[in-house]
Amino acid sequence: MSKNKNSQVIELPISLSVRDLAEKLGTNPIEIIKTLMQNGVMANINQLIDYETAEIVAVELGYNVELEKIEQLQADENEIPLWRRMIANEKDADLKQRPPVVTILGHVDHGKTSLLDAIRETSVQAGEAGGITQHISAYQVTHNGKLITFLDTPGHAAFTAMRSRGAQGADVVILVVAADDGVMPQTKEALAHARAAQVPIVVALNKVDKQNANPDFVKQQLSEVGLIPDDWDGDTMVIPVSAKQGTGLGDLLEAITLVADDTDILANPSGKVLGTVIEAEKDSHRGIVATILVQNGTLRKNDILIAGNGYGSIRAMFDYRGNPIEEATPSTPISVLGFNEVPSAGDIFYTVDSNKEARNIIAEKLEKEKASVSTPTGSLTLESMFDQFQAGQVRELRLIVKADVQGSLEPIISSLEDISANDKEGTIKVKVLHSGTGNITENDVSLAVASKAIVMGFNVSTDNAASILAEHEGIEVRSYNIIYRLLEDVEKALKGMLEPEEKEVVVGKAEVRAVFRIRKLGNIAGCRVIKGELRRNGFMRVLRNGKEIYKDEVVSLKHETEDVKEVREGHECGVGIKGFTDFKEGDVLECFVKKMVKAV
């Protein structure tokens, strides 16, 4: 007998398992399976069922049902790229439609490069003047008389690195997913980067020509991550293509133009010249060569540009085919000669009237950077979030969450999404930008930098490169081994209630090169310090194959035969740890000190 719960409305996703449906309806999975059988559907507890089937079951059990809404990130003014904010200051009457700029993201083996090559080759074969004889990082194709600019960025790490510098070169993201492989962890990671950038997404379902391709299964997976195909009544265009056979490319280009037509992709060709550096290098013959994307105004030969800490008068300009040109309009990728320093990918460039003005601007910028190094600004930390909310600087707590296994990750994410904190002036919400299993990587920290997020790890370590980047960028990486502590800290941070806590601050790392037996002390680790310093009054964490196996205080620290207080990077030493003697060659010892962190 079904319960009468007609007053209760529940939201269901496009698909979910029988177990998840039972949890949402507050009933036993057996009851769900029985109801399904009565409606002619045979399913086990872990089987996925679609929304329509779940709706039938829920209605029979007395619920009102709605399709779950996919929350999108709210645009924050200080996250809008500089060039977009400057274009927003242009008069509406001066703004003109410009070609969309497209970048391709996705899993490493799903055919991103092959797809770009296929699009490029098809365009050349269709009659474009000239030929492309070398690798280029940006180029244009024409579809039905409309130009499309492609950025050949090497993966989502570069895409996010550009965002972290205030750039957002892409108007549309093509997410490549292989029809024979499906949605992979790196696919989800790329999706997180695209969503954080608030860019429209078109899915290119590649490798549909393969015998083991299963497009419907991949569409099901896409639905589960919030990309509901348009032929399933969703709003994501999923285009079947084969980069190998060159099929579906016209449909993909048509999808890009349709998305572009629905988006205000505008610029003022007569306005202030500015854009983004795509890549740059120093050539032994030509000097500094920068590939740049003009995003507003019209750039002309001999214009004076500033980008990063460099400037210069444009000596020469070339289009993506290598042909010399005299000017470039919005959405045009070009190579330029004339910078005095190599700019970085993602640097915003703009024009000034004279070399003297450029030198003064750079000098002033360098002085500010020097002052910021000597007087560092506050980092983004969990403890500071409530204070920033009160000041109107943030509206939500953005998190990147990594855990050791999926079984730990799922309850953490579920619990985090249920948390919110209220005060008299409003509500801070939790937004999990990206989650996954495995150690915290440099890419996780890059996403945090670009999105102003905090990284939280459960039973995982932080890669060395990630630690360096986090320290440099002022991003907090918090580690936990008890789930409720993680959730409790988030909840308290949102309510402005975090108490001062003892925090472990890593000061150095060493690699165990040999193990020695010392009478009275037991086994001692013969080490070489590979980062920072080891301290006699500190604590030591033993990492084996990236996993922590022990930690306690340092009881012995020797350099050669002398007892010392510290041993710095590049030197060898002997280390003894309280209560631990099972050292092995290759172990990593992480030295840390404990200090109290003051909360809001």
mmCIF file with all atom_site columns, C-alpha atoms in Angstrom, residues 238-414:
data_model
loop_
_atom_site.group_PDB
_atom_site.id
_atom_site.type_symbol
_atom_site.label_atom_id
_atom_site.label_alt_id
_atom_site.label_comp_id
_atom_site.label_asym_id
_atom_site.label_entity_id
_atom_site.label_seq_id
_atom_site.pdbx_PDB_ins_code
_atom_site.Cartn_x
_atom_site.Cartn_y
_atom_site.Cartn_z
_atom_site.occupancy
_atom_site.B_iso_or_equiv
_atom_site.pdbx_formal_charge
_atom_site.auth_seq_id
_atom_site.auth_comp_id
_atom_site.auth_asym_id
_atom_site.auth_atom_id
_atom_site.pdbx_PDB_model_num
ATOM 1   C CA . VAL A 1 238 ? 25.720 16.234 -28.447 1.00 0.00 ? 238 VAL A CA 1
ATOM 2   C CA . ILE A 1 239 ? 27.170 15.826 -31.950 1.00 0.00 ? 239 ILE A CA 1
ATOM 3   C CA . PRO A 1 240 ? 28.335 12.381 -33.204 1.00 0.00 ? 240 PRO A CA 1
ATOM 4   C CA . VAL A 1 241 ? 31.645 12.746 -35.067 1.00 0.00 ? 241 VAL A CA 1
ATOM 5   C CA . SER A 1 242 ? 34.548 10.670 -36.319 1.00 0.00 ? 242 SER A CA 1
ATOM 6   C CA . ALA A 1 243 ? 37.821 12.555 -36.505 1.00 0.00 ? 243 ALA A CA 1
ATOM 7   C CA . LYS A 1 244 ? 39.370 9.541  -38.216 1.00 0.00 ? 244 LYS A CA 1
ATOM 8   C CA . GLN A 1 245 ? 36.802 9.374  -41.031 1.00 0.00 ? 245 GLN A CA 1
ATOM 9   C CA . GLY A 1 246 ? 36.027 13.096 -41.070 1.00 0.00 ? 246 GLY A CA 1
ATOM 10  C CA . THR A 1 247 ? 32.285 12.604 -40.529 1.00 0.00 ? 247 THR A CA 1
ATOM 11  C CA . GLY A 1 248 ? 30.025 14.897 -38.496 1.00 0.00 ? 248 GLY A CA 1
ATOM 12  C CA . LEU A 1 249 ? 32.437 17.840 -38.652 1.00 0.00 ? 249 LEU A CA 1
ATOM 13  C CA . GLY A 1 250 ? 29.942 20.030 -40.523 1.00 0.00 ? 250 GLY A CA 1
ATOM 14  C CA . ASP A 1 251 ? 27.302 19.294 -37.875 1.00 0.00 ? 251 ASP A CA 1
ATOM 15  C CA . LEU A 1 252 ? 29.786 20.220 -35.132 1.00 0.00 ? 252 LEU A CA 1
ATOM 16  C CA . LEU A 1 253 ? 30.623 23.544 -36.806 1.00 0.00 ? 253 LEU A CA 1
ATOM 17  C CA . GLU A 1 254 ? 26.900 24.196 -37.271 1.00 0.00 ? 254 GLU A CA 1
ATOM 18  C CA . ALA A 1 255 ? 26.329 23.528 -33.548 1.00 0.00 ? 255 ALA A CA 1
ATOM 19  C CA . ILE A 1 256 ? 29.052 26.044 -32.685 1.00 0.00 ? 256 ILE A CA 1
ATOM 20  C CA . THR A 1 257 ? 27.449 28.735 -34.849 1.00 0.00 ? 257 THR A CA 1
ATOM 21  C CA . LEU A 1 258 ? 24.006 28.025 -33.321 1.00 0.00 ? 258 LEU A CA 1
ATOM 22  C CA . VAL A 1 259 ? 25.383 28.372 -29.789 1.00 0.00 ? 259 VAL A CA 1
ATOM 23  C CA . ALA A 1 260 ? 27.221 31.524 -30.834 1.00 0.00 ? 260 ALA A CA 1
ATOM 24  C CA . ASP A 1 261 ? 24.038 33.001 -32.311 1.00 0.00 ? 261 ASP A CA 1
ATOM 25  C CA . ASP A 1 262 ? 22.315 32.507 -28.936 1.00 0.00 ? 262 ASP A CA 1
ATOM 26  C CA . THR A 1 263 ? 25.158 34.273 -27.107 1.00 0.00 ? 263 THR A CA 1
ATOM 27  C CA . ASP A 1 264 ? 26.131 37.938 -27.180 1.00 0.00 ? 264 ASP A CA 1
ATOM 28  C CA . ILE A 1 265 ? 29.599 37.538 -28.661 1.00 0.00 ? 265 ILE A CA 1
ATOM 29  C CA . LEU A 1 266 ? 30.312 41.194 -29.292 1.00 0.00 ? 266 LEU A CA 1
ATOM 30  C CA . ALA A 1 267 ? 33.175 43.651 -29.587 1.00 0.00 ? 267 ALA A CA 1
ATOM 31  C CA . ASN A 1 268 ? 33.844 47.187 -30.763 1.00 0.00 ? 268 ASN A CA 1
ATOM 32  C CA . PRO A 1 269 ? 36.242 47.096 -33.746 1.00 0.00 ? 269 PRO A CA 1
ATOM 33  C CA . SER A 1 270 ? 36.875 50.830 -33.257 1.00 0.00 ? 270 SER A CA 1
ATOM 34  C CA . GLY A 1 271 ? 37.289 50.679 -29.485 1.00 0.00 ? 271 GLY A CA 1
ATOM 35  C CA . LYS A 1 272 ? 40.174 50.177 -27.077 1.00 0.00 ? 272 LYS A CA 1
ATOM 36  C CA . VAL A 1 273 ? 42.540 47.469 -28.332 1.00 0.00 ? 273 VAL A CA 1
ATOM 37  C CA . LEU A 1 274 ? 42.953 44.568 -25.933 1.00 0.00 ? 274 LEU A CA 1
ATOM 38  C CA . GLY A 1 275 ? 43.086 40.774 -25.938 1.00 0.00 ? 275 GLY A CA 1
ATOM 39  C CA . THR A 1 276 ? 44.842 37.694 -24.576 1.00 0.00 ? 276 THR A CA 1
ATOM 40  C CA . VAL A 1 277 ? 48.283 36.167 -25.054 1.00 0.00 ? 277 VAL A CA 1
ATOM 41  C CA . ILE A 1 278 ? 47.857 32.533 -26.184 1.00 0.00 ? 278 ILE A CA 1
ATOM 42  C CA . GLU A 1 279 ? 51.535 31.579 -26.095 1.00 0.00 ? 279 GLU A CA 1
ATOM 43  C CA . ALA A 1 280 ? 54.952 33.154 -26.534 1.00 0.00 ? 280 ALA A CA 1
ATOM 44  C CA . GLU A 1 281 ? 58.554 32.063 -27.016 1.00 0.00 ? 281 GLU A CA 1
ATOM 45  C CA . LYS A 1 282 ? 61.988 33.440 -27.778 1.00 0.00 ? 282 LYS A CA 1
ATOM 46  C CA . ASP A 1 283 ? 63.141 32.550 -31.290 1.00 0.00 ? 283 ASP A CA 1
ATOM 47  C CA . SER A 1 284 ? 66.891 32.576 -31.971 1.00 0.00 ? 284 SER A CA 1
ATOM 48  C CA . HIS A 1 285 ? 66.386 34.349 -35.308 1.00 0.00 ? 285 HIS A CA 1
ATOM 49  C CA . ARG A 1 286 ? 63.280 36.519 -34.902 1.00 0.00 ? 286 ARG A CA 1
ATOM 50  C CA . GLY A 1 287 ? 63.398 37.387 -31.206 1.00 0.00 ? 287 GLY A CA 1
ATOM 51  C CA . ILE A 1 288 ? 60.248 37.127 -29.070 1.00 0.00 ? 288 ILE A CA 1
ATOM 52  C CA . VAL A 1 289 ? 57.283 35.708 -30.997 1.00 0.00 ? 289 VAL A CA 1
ATOM 53  C CA . ALA A 1 290 ? 53.882 35.960 -29.304 1.00 0.00 ? 290 ALA A CA 1
ATOM 54  C CA . THR A 1 291 ? 50.646 34.378 -30.498 1.00 0.00 ? 291 THR A CA 1
ATOM 55  C CA . ILE A 1 292 ? 47.827 36.655 -29.380 1.00 0.00 ? 292 ILE A CA 1
ATOM 56  C CA . LEU A 1 293 ? 44.063 36.852 -29.761 1.00 0.00 ? 293 LEU A CA 1
ATOM 57  C CA . VAL A 1 294 ? 42.544 40.275 -30.411 1.00 0.00 ? 294 VAL A CA 1
ATOM 58  C CA . GLN A 1 295 ? 39.288 40.577 -28.448 1.00 0.00 ? 295 GLN A CA 1
ATOM 59  C CA . ASN A 1 296 ? 38.356 44.243 -28.867 1.00 0.00 ? 296 ASN A CA 1
ATOM 60  C CA . GLY A 1 297 ? 39.430 47.041 -31.153 1.00 0.00 ? 297 GLY A CA 1
ATOM 61  C CA . THR A 1 298 ? 41.598 46.717 -34.257 1.00 0.00 ? 298 THR A CA 1
ATOM 62  C CA . LEU A 1 299 ? 45.321 46.063 -33.785 1.00 0.00 ? 299 LEU A CA 1
ATOM 63  C CA . ARG A 1 300 ? 47.660 47.570 -36.363 1.00 0.00 ? 300 ARG A CA 1
ATOM 64  C CA . LYS A 1 301 ? 51.332 47.281 -37.217 1.00 0.00 ? 301 LYS A CA 1
ATOM 65  C CA . ASN A 1 302 ? 53.536 49.672 -35.169 1.00 0.00 ? 302 ASN A CA 1
ATOM 66  C CA . ASP A 1 303 ? 50.980 49.827 -32.316 1.00 0.00 ? 303 ASP A CA 1
ATOM 67  C CA . ILE A 1 304 ? 52.623 49.749 -28.883 1.00 0.00 ? 304 ILE A CA 1
ATOM 68  C CA . LEU A 1 305 ? 51.497 46.836 -26.688 1.00 0.00 ? 305 LEU A CA 1
ATOM 69  C CA . ILE A 1 306 ? 51.798 46.028 -22.985 1.00 0.00 ? 306 ILE A CA 1
ATOM 70  C CA . ALA A 1 307 ? 51.469 42.400 -21.814 1.00 0.00 ? 307 ALA A CA 1
ATOM 71  C CA . GLY A 1 308 ? 52.587 41.109 -18.440 1.00 0.00 ? 308 GLY A CA 1
ATOM 72  C CA . ASN A 1 309 ? 55.826 42.892 -17.521 1.00 0.00 ? 309 ASN A CA 1
ATOM 73  C CA . GLY A 1 310 ? 56.815 43.474 -21.120 1.00 0.00 ? 310 GLY A CA 1
ATOM 74  C CA . TYR A 1 311 ? 56.012 45.954 -23.866 1.00 0.00 ? 311 TYR A CA 1
ATOM 75  C CA . GLY A 1 312 ? 57.003 46.720 -27.415 1.00 0.00 ? 312 GLY A CA 1
ATOM 76  C CA . SER A 1 313 ? 56.126 48.238 -30.753 1.00 0.00 ? 313 SER A CA 1
ATOM 77  C CA . ILE A 1 314 ? 54.781 45.679 -33.235 1.00 0.00 ? 314 ILE A CA 1
ATOM 78  C CA . ARG A 1 315 ? 57.457 45.231 -35.900 1.00 0.00 ? 315 ARG A CA 1
ATOM 79  C CA . ALA A 1 316 ? 55.540 42.595 -37.838 1.00 0.00 ? 316 ALA A CA 1
ATOM 80  C CA . MET A 1 317 ? 52.152 40.802 -37.745 1.00 0.00 ? 317 MET A CA 1
ATOM 81  C CA . PHE A 1 318 ? 51.256 37.430 -39.282 1.00 0.00 ? 318 PHE A CA 1
ATOM 82  C CA . ASP A 1 319 ? 47.954 35.601 -39.635 1.00 0.00 ? 319 ASP A CA 1
ATOM 83  C CA . TYR A 1 320 ? 47.587 31.927 -38.630 1.00 0.00 ? 320 TYR A CA 1
ATOM 84  C CA . ARG A 1 321 ? 48.861 30.831 -42.080 1.00 0.00 ? 321 ARG A CA 1
ATOM 85  C CA . GLY A 1 322 ? 52.073 32.844 -41.599 1.00 0.00 ? 322 GLY A CA 1
ATOM 86  C CA . ASN A 1 323 ? 51.105 35.562 -44.089 1.00 0.00 ? 323 ASN A CA 1
ATOM 87  C CA . PRO A 1 324 ? 52.109 39.166 -43.216 1.00 0.00 ? 324 PRO A CA 1
ATOM 88  C CA . ILE A 1 325 ? 49.137 41.404 -42.348 1.00 0.00 ? 325 ILE A CA 1
ATOM 89  C CA . GLU A 1 326 ? 48.711 45.073 -41.462 1.00 0.00 ? 326 GLU A CA 1
ATOM 90  C CA . GLU A 1 327 ? 45.754 44.869 -39.032 1.00 0.00 ? 327 GLU A CA 1
ATOM 91  C CA . ALA A 1 328 ? 43.687 42.400 -36.989 1.00 0.00 ? 328 ALA A CA 1
ATOM 92  C CA . THR A 1 329 ? 40.047 42.743 -35.913 1.00 0.00 ? 329 THR A CA 1
ATOM 93  C CA . PRO A 1 330 ? 38.267 41.108 -32.912 1.00 0.00 ? 330 PRO A CA 1
ATOM 94  C CA . SER A 1 331 ? 38.542 37.292 -32.590 1.00 0.00 ? 331 SER A CA 1
ATOM 95  C CA . THR A 1 332 ? 41.545 37.233 -34.925 1.00 0.00 ? 332 THR A CA 1
ATOM 96  C CA . PRO A 1 333 ? 44.531 35.105 -33.813 1.00 0.00 ? 333 PRO A CA 1
ATOM 97  C CA . ILE A 1 334 ? 47.888 36.505 -34.942 1.00 0.00 ? 334 ILE A CA 1
ATOM 98  C CA . SER A 1 335 ? 51.611 36.217 -34.287 1.00 0.00 ? 335 SER A CA 1
ATOM 99  C CA . VAL A 1 336 ? 53.500 39.421 -33.501 1.00 0.00 ? 336 VAL A CA 1
ATOM 100 C CA . LEU A 1 337 ? 57.164 40.455 -33.176 1.00 0.00 ? 337 LEU A CA 1
ATOM 101 C CA . GLY A 1 338 ? 58.393 43.297 -30.990 1.00 0.00 ? 338 GLY A CA 1
ATOM 102 C CA . PHE A 1 339 ? 58.014 42.474 -27.273 1.00 0.00 ? 339 PHE A CA 1
ATOM 103 C CA . ASN A 1 340 ? 61.048 43.166 -25.075 1.00 0.00 ? 340 ASN A CA 1
ATOM 104 C CA . GLU A 1 341 ? 60.127 40.338 -22.664 1.00 0.00 ? 341 GLU A CA 1
ATOM 105 C CA . VAL A 1 342 ? 58.361 37.018 -23.148 1.00 0.00 ? 342 VAL A CA 1
ATOM 106 C CA . PRO A 1 343 ? 54.750 37.381 -21.908 1.00 0.00 ? 343 PRO A CA 1
ATOM 107 C CA . SER A 1 344 ? 52.912 34.476 -20.261 1.00 0.00 ? 344 SER A CA 1
ATOM 108 C CA . ALA A 1 345 ? 49.933 32.569 -21.645 1.00 0.00 ? 345 ALA A CA 1
ATOM 109 C CA . GLY A 1 346 ? 46.817 34.286 -20.341 1.00 0.00 ? 346 GLY A CA 1
ATOM 110 C CA . ASP A 1 347 ? 48.358 37.750 -19.959 1.00 0.00 ? 347 ASP A CA 1
ATOM 111 C CA . ILE A 1 348 ? 46.002 40.527 -21.041 1.00 0.00 ? 348 ILE A CA 1
ATOM 112 C CA . PHE A 1 349 ? 47.512 42.866 -23.644 1.00 0.00 ? 349 PHE A CA 1
ATOM 113 C CA . TYR A 1 350 ? 46.437 46.399 -24.506 1.00 0.00 ? 350 TYR A CA 1
ATOM 114 C CA . THR A 1 351 ? 47.773 49.357 -26.459 1.00 0.00 ? 351 THR A CA 1
ATOM 115 C CA . VAL A 1 352 ? 49.236 52.635 -25.224 1.00 0.00 ? 352 VAL A CA 1
ATOM 116 C CA . ASP A 1 353 ? 50.212 55.800 -27.064 1.00 0.00 ? 353 ASP A CA 1
ATOM 117 C CA . SER A 1 354 ? 53.977 55.792 -26.591 1.00 0.00 ? 354 SER A CA 1
ATOM 118 C CA . ASN A 1 355 ? 56.980 53.792 -25.433 1.00 0.00 ? 355 ASN A CA 1
ATOM 119 C CA . LYS A 1 356 ? 57.473 56.292 -22.602 1.00 0.00 ? 356 LYS A CA 1
ATOM 120 C CA . GLU A 1 357 ? 53.946 55.644 -21.313 1.00 0.00 ? 357 GLU A CA 1
ATOM 121 C CA . ALA A 1 358 ? 54.551 51.887 -21.575 1.00 0.00 ? 358 ALA A CA 1
ATOM 122 C CA . ARG A 1 359 ? 57.804 52.126 -19.579 1.00 0.00 ? 359 ARG A CA 1
ATOM 123 C CA . ASN A 1 360 ? 56.105 54.172 -16.846 1.00 0.00 ? 360 ASN A CA 1
ATOM 124 C CA . ILE A 1 361 ? 53.221 51.698 -16.566 1.00 0.00 ? 361 ILE A CA 1
ATOM 125 C CA . ILE A 1 362 ? 55.594 48.718 -16.339 1.00 0.00 ? 362 ILE A CA 1
ATOM 126 C CA . ALA A 1 363 ? 57.789 50.476 -13.748 1.00 0.00 ? 363 ALA A CA 1
ATOM 127 C CA . GLU A 1 364 ? 54.758 51.269 -11.606 1.00 0.00 ? 364 GLU A CA 1
ATOM 128 C CA . LYS A 1 365 ? 53.510 47.701 -11.931 1.00 0.00 ? 365 LYS A CA 1
ATOM 129 C CA . LEU A 1 366 ? 56.888 46.264 -10.878 1.00 0.00 ? 366 LEU A CA 1
ATOM 130 C CA . GLU A 1 367 ? 56.952 48.563 -7.830  1.00 0.00 ? 367 GLU A CA 1
ATOM 131 C CA . LYS A 1 368 ? 53.516 47.302 -6.792  1.00 0.00 ? 368 LYS A CA 1
ATOM 132 C CA . GLU A 1 369 ? 54.597 43.689 -7.271  1.00 0.00 ? 369 GLU A CA 1
ATOM 133 C CA . LYS A 1 370 ? 57.703 44.340 -5.183  1.00 0.00 ? 370 LYS A CA 1
ATOM 134 C CA . ALA A 1 371 ? 55.592 45.881 -2.413  1.00 0.00 ? 371 ALA A CA 1
ATOM 135 C CA . SER A 1 372 ? 53.129 42.991 -2.510  1.00 0.00 ? 372 SER A CA 1
ATOM 136 C CA . VAL A 1 373 ? 56.011 40.528 -2.015  1.00 0.00 ? 373 VAL A CA 1
ATOM 137 C CA . SER A 1 374 ? 57.271 42.381 1.051   1.00 0.00 ? 374 SER A CA 1
ATOM 138 C CA . THR A 1 375 ? 53.742 42.882 2.396   1.00 0.00 ? 375 THR A CA 1
ATOM 139 C CA . PRO A 1 376 ? 51.743 39.858 1.260   1.00 0.00 ? 376 PRO A CA 1
ATOM 140 C CA . THR A 1 377 ? 47.988 40.123 1.080   1.00 0.00 ? 377 THR A CA 1
ATOM 141 C CA . GLY A 1 378 ? 45.727 37.745 2.943   1.00 0.00 ? 378 GLY A CA 1
ATOM 142 C CA . SER A 1 379 ? 45.212 34.297 1.520   1.00 0.00 ? 379 SER A CA 1
ATOM 143 C CA . LEU A 1 380 ? 41.845 32.732 0.826   1.00 0.00 ? 380 LEU A CA 1
ATOM 144 C CA . THR A 1 381 ? 41.213 30.432 3.788   1.00 0.00 ? 381 THR A CA 1
ATOM 145 C CA . LEU A 1 382 ? 38.252 28.626 5.253   1.00 0.00 ? 382 LEU A CA 1
ATOM 146 C CA . GLU A 1 383 ? 38.480 30.814 8.355   1.00 0.00 ? 383 GLU A CA 1
ATOM 147 C CA . SER A 1 384 ? 38.220 34.045 6.333   1.00 0.00 ? 384 SER A CA 1
ATOM 148 C CA . MET A 1 385 ? 35.182 33.109 4.229   1.00 0.00 ? 385 MET A CA 1
ATOM 149 C CA . PHE A 1 386 ? 32.483 34.398 6.590   1.00 0.00 ? 386 PHE A CA 1
ATOM 150 C CA . ASP A 1 387 ? 34.277 37.727 7.011   1.00 0.00 ? 387 ASP A CA 1
ATOM 151 C CA . GLN A 1 388 ? 34.513 38.105 3.234   1.00 0.00 ? 388 GLN A CA 1
ATOM 152 C CA . PHE A 1 389 ? 30.816 37.286 2.917   1.00 0.00 ? 389 PHE A CA 1
ATOM 153 C CA . GLN A 1 390 ? 29.937 39.994 5.466   1.00 0.00 ? 390 GLN A CA 1
ATOM 154 C CA . ALA A 1 391 ? 31.962 42.444 3.376   1.00 0.00 ? 391 ALA A CA 1
ATOM 155 C CA . GLY A 1 392 ? 30.026 41.428 0.266   1.00 0.00 ? 392 GLY A CA 1
ATOM 156 C CA . GLN A 1 393 ? 33.077 39.911 -1.421  1.00 0.00 ? 393 GLN A CA 1
ATOM 157 C CA . VAL A 1 394 ? 31.799 36.332 -1.768  1.00 0.00 ? 394 VAL A CA 1
ATOM 158 C CA . ARG A 1 395 ? 28.378 34.701 -2.105  1.00 0.00 ? 395 ARG A CA 1
ATOM 159 C CA . GLU A 1 396 ? 29.295 31.048 -1.883  1.00 0.00 ? 396 GLU A CA 1
ATOM 160 C CA . LEU A 1 397 ? 31.993 28.768 -0.505  1.00 0.00 ? 397 LEU A CA 1
ATOM 161 C CA . ARG A 1 398 ? 33.606 26.993 -3.451  1.00 0.00 ? 398 ARG A CA 1
ATOM 162 C CA . LEU A 1 399 ? 35.362 23.727 -2.786  1.00 0.00 ? 399 LEU A CA 1
ATOM 163 C CA . ILE A 1 400 ? 37.484 21.200 -4.644  1.00 0.00 ? 400 ILE A CA 1
ATOM 164 C CA . VAL A 1 401 ? 37.242 17.864 -2.814  1.00 0.00 ? 401 VAL A CA 1
ATOM 165 C CA . LYS A 1 402 ? 39.543 14.849 -3.214  1.00 0.00 ? 402 LYS A CA 1
ATOM 166 C CA . ALA A 1 403 ? 39.209 11.546 -1.346  1.00 0.00 ? 403 ALA A CA 1
ATOM 167 C CA . ASP A 1 404 ? 41.013 8.217  -1.297  1.00 0.00 ? 404 ASP A CA 1
ATOM 168 C CA . VAL A 1 405 ? 38.100 6.115  -2.597  1.00 0.00 ? 405 VAL A CA 1
ATOM 169 C CA . GLN A 1 406 ? 34.668 6.668  -4.143  1.00 0.00 ? 406 GLN A CA 1
ATOM 170 C CA . GLY A 1 407 ? 33.023 5.176  -1.067  1.00 0.00 ? 407 GLY A CA 1
ATOM 171 C CA . SER A 1 408 ? 34.394 8.060  1.010   1.00 0.00 ? 408 SER A CA 1
ATOM 172 C CA . LEU A 1 409 ? 33.848 10.746 -1.610  1.00 0.00 ? 409 LEU A CA 1
ATOM 173 C CA . GLU A 1 410 ? 30.124 10.210 -2.157  1.00 0.00 ? 410 GLU A CA 1
ATOM 174 C CA . PRO A 1 411 ? 28.958 10.771 1.457   1.00 0.00 ? 411 PRO A CA 1
ATOM 175 C CA . ILE A 1 412 ? 31.270 13.792 1.768   1.00 0.00 ? 412 ILE A CA 1
ATOM 176 C CA . ILE A 1 413 ? 29.847 15.451 -1.363  1.00 0.00 ? 413 ILE A CA 1
ATOM 177 C CA . SER A 1 414 ? 26.280 14.608 -0.393  1.00 0.00 ? 414 SER A CA 1
#
